[in-house]
Backbone as a ProteinNet text record, in pm:
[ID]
protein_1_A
[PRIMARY]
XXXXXXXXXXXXXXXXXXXXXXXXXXXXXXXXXXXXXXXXXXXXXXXXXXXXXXXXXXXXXXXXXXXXXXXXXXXXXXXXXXXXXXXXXXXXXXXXXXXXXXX
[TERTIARY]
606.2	657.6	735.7	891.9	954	908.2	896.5	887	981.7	1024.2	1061.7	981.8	938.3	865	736.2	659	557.5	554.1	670.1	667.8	628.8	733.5	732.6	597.6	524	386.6	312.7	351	218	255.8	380.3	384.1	360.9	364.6	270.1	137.3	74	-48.3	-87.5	-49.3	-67.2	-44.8	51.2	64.3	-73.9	-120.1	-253.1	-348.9	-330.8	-439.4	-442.6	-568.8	-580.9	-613.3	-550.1	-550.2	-667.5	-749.3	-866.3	-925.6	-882.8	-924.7	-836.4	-938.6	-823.1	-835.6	-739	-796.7	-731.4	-806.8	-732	-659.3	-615.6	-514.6	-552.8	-651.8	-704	-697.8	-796.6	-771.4	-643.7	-547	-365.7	-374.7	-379.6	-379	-427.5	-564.7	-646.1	-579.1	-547.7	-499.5	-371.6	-296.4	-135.6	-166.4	-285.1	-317.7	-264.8	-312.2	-218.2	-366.7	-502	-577.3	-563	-447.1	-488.1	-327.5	-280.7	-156.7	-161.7	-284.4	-303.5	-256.8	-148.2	-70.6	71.6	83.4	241.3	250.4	83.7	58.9	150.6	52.3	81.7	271.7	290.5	462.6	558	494.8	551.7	588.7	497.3	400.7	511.4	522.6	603.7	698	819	930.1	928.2	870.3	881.2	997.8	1068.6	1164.4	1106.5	1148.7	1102	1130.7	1235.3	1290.8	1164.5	1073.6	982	828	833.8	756.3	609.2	590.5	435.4	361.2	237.5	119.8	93.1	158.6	116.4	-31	5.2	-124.6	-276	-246	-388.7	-426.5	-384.7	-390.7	-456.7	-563.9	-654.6	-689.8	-732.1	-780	-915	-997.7	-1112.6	-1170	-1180	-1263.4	-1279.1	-1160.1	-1166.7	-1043.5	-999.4	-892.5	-784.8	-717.9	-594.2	-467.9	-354.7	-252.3	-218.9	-239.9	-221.5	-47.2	-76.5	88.9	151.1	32.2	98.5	0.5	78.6	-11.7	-55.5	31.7	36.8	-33.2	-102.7	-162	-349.5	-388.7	-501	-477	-375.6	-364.3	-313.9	-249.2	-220.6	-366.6	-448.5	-577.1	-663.3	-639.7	-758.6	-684.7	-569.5	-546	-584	-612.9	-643.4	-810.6	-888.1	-1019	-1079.8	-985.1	-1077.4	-1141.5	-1282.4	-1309.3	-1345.8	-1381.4	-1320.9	-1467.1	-1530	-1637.8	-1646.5	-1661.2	-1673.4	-1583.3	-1608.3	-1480.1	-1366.3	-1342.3	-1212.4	-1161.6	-1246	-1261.4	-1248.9	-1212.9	-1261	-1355.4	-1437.3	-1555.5	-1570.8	-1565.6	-1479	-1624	-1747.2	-1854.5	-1849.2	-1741.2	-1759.8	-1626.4	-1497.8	-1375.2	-1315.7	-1363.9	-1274.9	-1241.7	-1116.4	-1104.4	-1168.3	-1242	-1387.3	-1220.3	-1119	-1036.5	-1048.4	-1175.2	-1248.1	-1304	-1388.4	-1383.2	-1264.1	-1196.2	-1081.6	-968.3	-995.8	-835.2	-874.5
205.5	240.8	121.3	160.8	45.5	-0.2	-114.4	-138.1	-5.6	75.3	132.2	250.9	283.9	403.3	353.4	234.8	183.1	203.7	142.2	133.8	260.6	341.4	520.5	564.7	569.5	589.5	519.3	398.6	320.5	419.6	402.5	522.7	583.6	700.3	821.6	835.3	748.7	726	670	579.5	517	660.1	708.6	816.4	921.7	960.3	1010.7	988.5	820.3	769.9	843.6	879	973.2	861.5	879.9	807.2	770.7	671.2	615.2	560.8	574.5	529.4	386.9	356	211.8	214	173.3	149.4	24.1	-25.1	-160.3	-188.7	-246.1	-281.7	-247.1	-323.5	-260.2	-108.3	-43.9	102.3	151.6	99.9	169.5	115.5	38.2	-40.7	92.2	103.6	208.9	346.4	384.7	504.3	501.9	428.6	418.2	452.2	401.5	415	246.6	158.3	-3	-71.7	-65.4	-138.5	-310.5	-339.2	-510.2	-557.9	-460.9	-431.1	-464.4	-473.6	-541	-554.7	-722.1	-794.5	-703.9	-647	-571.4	-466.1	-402.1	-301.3	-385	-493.3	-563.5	-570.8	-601.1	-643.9	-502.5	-394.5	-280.5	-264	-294	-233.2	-283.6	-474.7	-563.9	-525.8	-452.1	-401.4	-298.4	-208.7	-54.1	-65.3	48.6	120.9	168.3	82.5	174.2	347.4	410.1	487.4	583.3	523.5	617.9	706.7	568.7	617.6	613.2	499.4	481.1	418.1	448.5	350.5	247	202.4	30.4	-13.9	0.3	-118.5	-1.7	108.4	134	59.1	-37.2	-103.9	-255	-282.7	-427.7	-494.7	-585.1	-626.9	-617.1	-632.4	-587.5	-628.5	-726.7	-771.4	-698	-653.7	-547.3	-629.4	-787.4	-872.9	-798.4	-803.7	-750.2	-863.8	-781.7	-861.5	-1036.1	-1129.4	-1245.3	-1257.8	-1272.1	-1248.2	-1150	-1010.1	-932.7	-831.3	-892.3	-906.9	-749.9	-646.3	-489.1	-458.3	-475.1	-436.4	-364	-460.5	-468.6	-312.6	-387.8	-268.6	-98	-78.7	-24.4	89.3	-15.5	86.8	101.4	38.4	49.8	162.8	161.2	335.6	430.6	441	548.8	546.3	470.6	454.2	359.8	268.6	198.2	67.4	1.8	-56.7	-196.5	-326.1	-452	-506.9	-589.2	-645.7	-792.1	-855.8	-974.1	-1045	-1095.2	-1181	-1149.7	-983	-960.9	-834.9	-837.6	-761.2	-589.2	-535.1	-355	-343.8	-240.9	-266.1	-158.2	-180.2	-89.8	-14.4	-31.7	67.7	206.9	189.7	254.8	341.4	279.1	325.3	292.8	306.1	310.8	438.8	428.9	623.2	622	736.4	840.3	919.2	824.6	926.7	1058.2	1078.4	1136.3	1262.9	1253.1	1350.5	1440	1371.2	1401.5	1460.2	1453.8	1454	1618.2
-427.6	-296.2	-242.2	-165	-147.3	-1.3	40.2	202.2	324.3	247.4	391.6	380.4	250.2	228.2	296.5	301.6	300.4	471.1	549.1	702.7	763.1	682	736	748.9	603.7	617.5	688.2	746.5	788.7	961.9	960.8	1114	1118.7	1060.1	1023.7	1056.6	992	1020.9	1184.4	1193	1356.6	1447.4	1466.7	1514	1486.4	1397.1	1449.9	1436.6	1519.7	1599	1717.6	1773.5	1926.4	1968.7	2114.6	2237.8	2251.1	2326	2284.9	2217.8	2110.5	1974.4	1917.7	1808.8	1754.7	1603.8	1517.5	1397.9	1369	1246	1207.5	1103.1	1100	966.5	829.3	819.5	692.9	655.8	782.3	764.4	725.1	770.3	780.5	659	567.3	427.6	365.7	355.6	274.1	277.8	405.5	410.5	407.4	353.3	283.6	113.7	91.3	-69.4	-124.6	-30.9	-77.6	35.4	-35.5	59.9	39.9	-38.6	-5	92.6	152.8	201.7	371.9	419.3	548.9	619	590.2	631.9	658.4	510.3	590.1	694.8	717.9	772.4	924.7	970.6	1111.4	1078.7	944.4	957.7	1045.2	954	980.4	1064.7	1197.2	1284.8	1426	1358.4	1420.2	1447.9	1368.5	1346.9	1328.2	1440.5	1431.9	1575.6	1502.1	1601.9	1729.9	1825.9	2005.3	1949.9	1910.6	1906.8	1849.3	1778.9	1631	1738.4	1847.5	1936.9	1883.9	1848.7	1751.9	1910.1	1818.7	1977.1	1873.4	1841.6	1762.2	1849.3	1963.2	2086	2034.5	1944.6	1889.8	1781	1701.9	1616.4	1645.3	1560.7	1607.7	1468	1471.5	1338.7	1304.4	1208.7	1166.6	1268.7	1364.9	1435.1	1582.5	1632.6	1736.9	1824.5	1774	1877.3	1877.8	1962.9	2010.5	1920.9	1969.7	1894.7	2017.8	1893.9	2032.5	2079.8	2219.7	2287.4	2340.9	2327.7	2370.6	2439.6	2558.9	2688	2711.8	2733.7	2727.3	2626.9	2533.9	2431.8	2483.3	2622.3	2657.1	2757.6	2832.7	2953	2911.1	2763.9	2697.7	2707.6	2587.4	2573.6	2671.5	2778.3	2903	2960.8	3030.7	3036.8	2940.8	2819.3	2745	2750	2837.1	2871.7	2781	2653.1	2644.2	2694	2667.6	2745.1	2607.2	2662.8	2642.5	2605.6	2493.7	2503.5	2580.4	2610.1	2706.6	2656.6	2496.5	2431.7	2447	2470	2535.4	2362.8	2265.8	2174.8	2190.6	2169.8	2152.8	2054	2121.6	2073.1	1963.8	1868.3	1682.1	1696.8	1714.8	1706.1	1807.1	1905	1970.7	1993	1964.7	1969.7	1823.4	1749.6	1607	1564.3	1519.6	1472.8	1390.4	1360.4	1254.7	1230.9	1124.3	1031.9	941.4	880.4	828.9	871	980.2	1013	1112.9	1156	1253	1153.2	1051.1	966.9	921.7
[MASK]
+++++++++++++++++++++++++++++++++++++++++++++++++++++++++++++++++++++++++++++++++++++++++++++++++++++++

């Protein structure tokens, strides 16, 4: 798969993430069929077209941190109700997409 085939799908996917929910990189890795692919997932993600209309700000890293620098990312998912663990984390036990059964 070439990097643009790789981006398309990784949008695809982000897109049905439901509102509320978060998944992480890895996940978008696994469910591209490229789980050591991670890193390009965030590249993709970086350089997605305003135009494609993705919720990138559902996207976190395994740990639940937000993207650093980008400040809208927090206020993003707190309108969609989610809520923040003290470190400032989303809390993945409680708002991670269940892809699986949802799909």
């Amino acid at each position: 798969m070439n990097r643009k085939e790789f981006s398309n799908k990784v949008y695809e996917i982000v897109r049905d993430i439901p509102p509320g929910n978060v998944a992480t990189y890895g996940m978008i890795a696994f469910l591209t069929g490229y789980p050591q692919c991670s890193r390009m997932v965030g590249q993709a993600l970086h350089h997605a077209p305003d135009s494609h209309d993705i919720p990138c700000h559902r996207v976190v890293n395994h740990q639940g941190r937000l993207v650093p620098g980008w400040t809208d990312q927090k206020r993003l998912l707190a309108n969609e109700g989610v809520h923040f663990k003290e470190n400032g984390c989303v809390n993945l036990k409680k708002y991670l997409w269940d892809f699986v059964s949802k799909t």
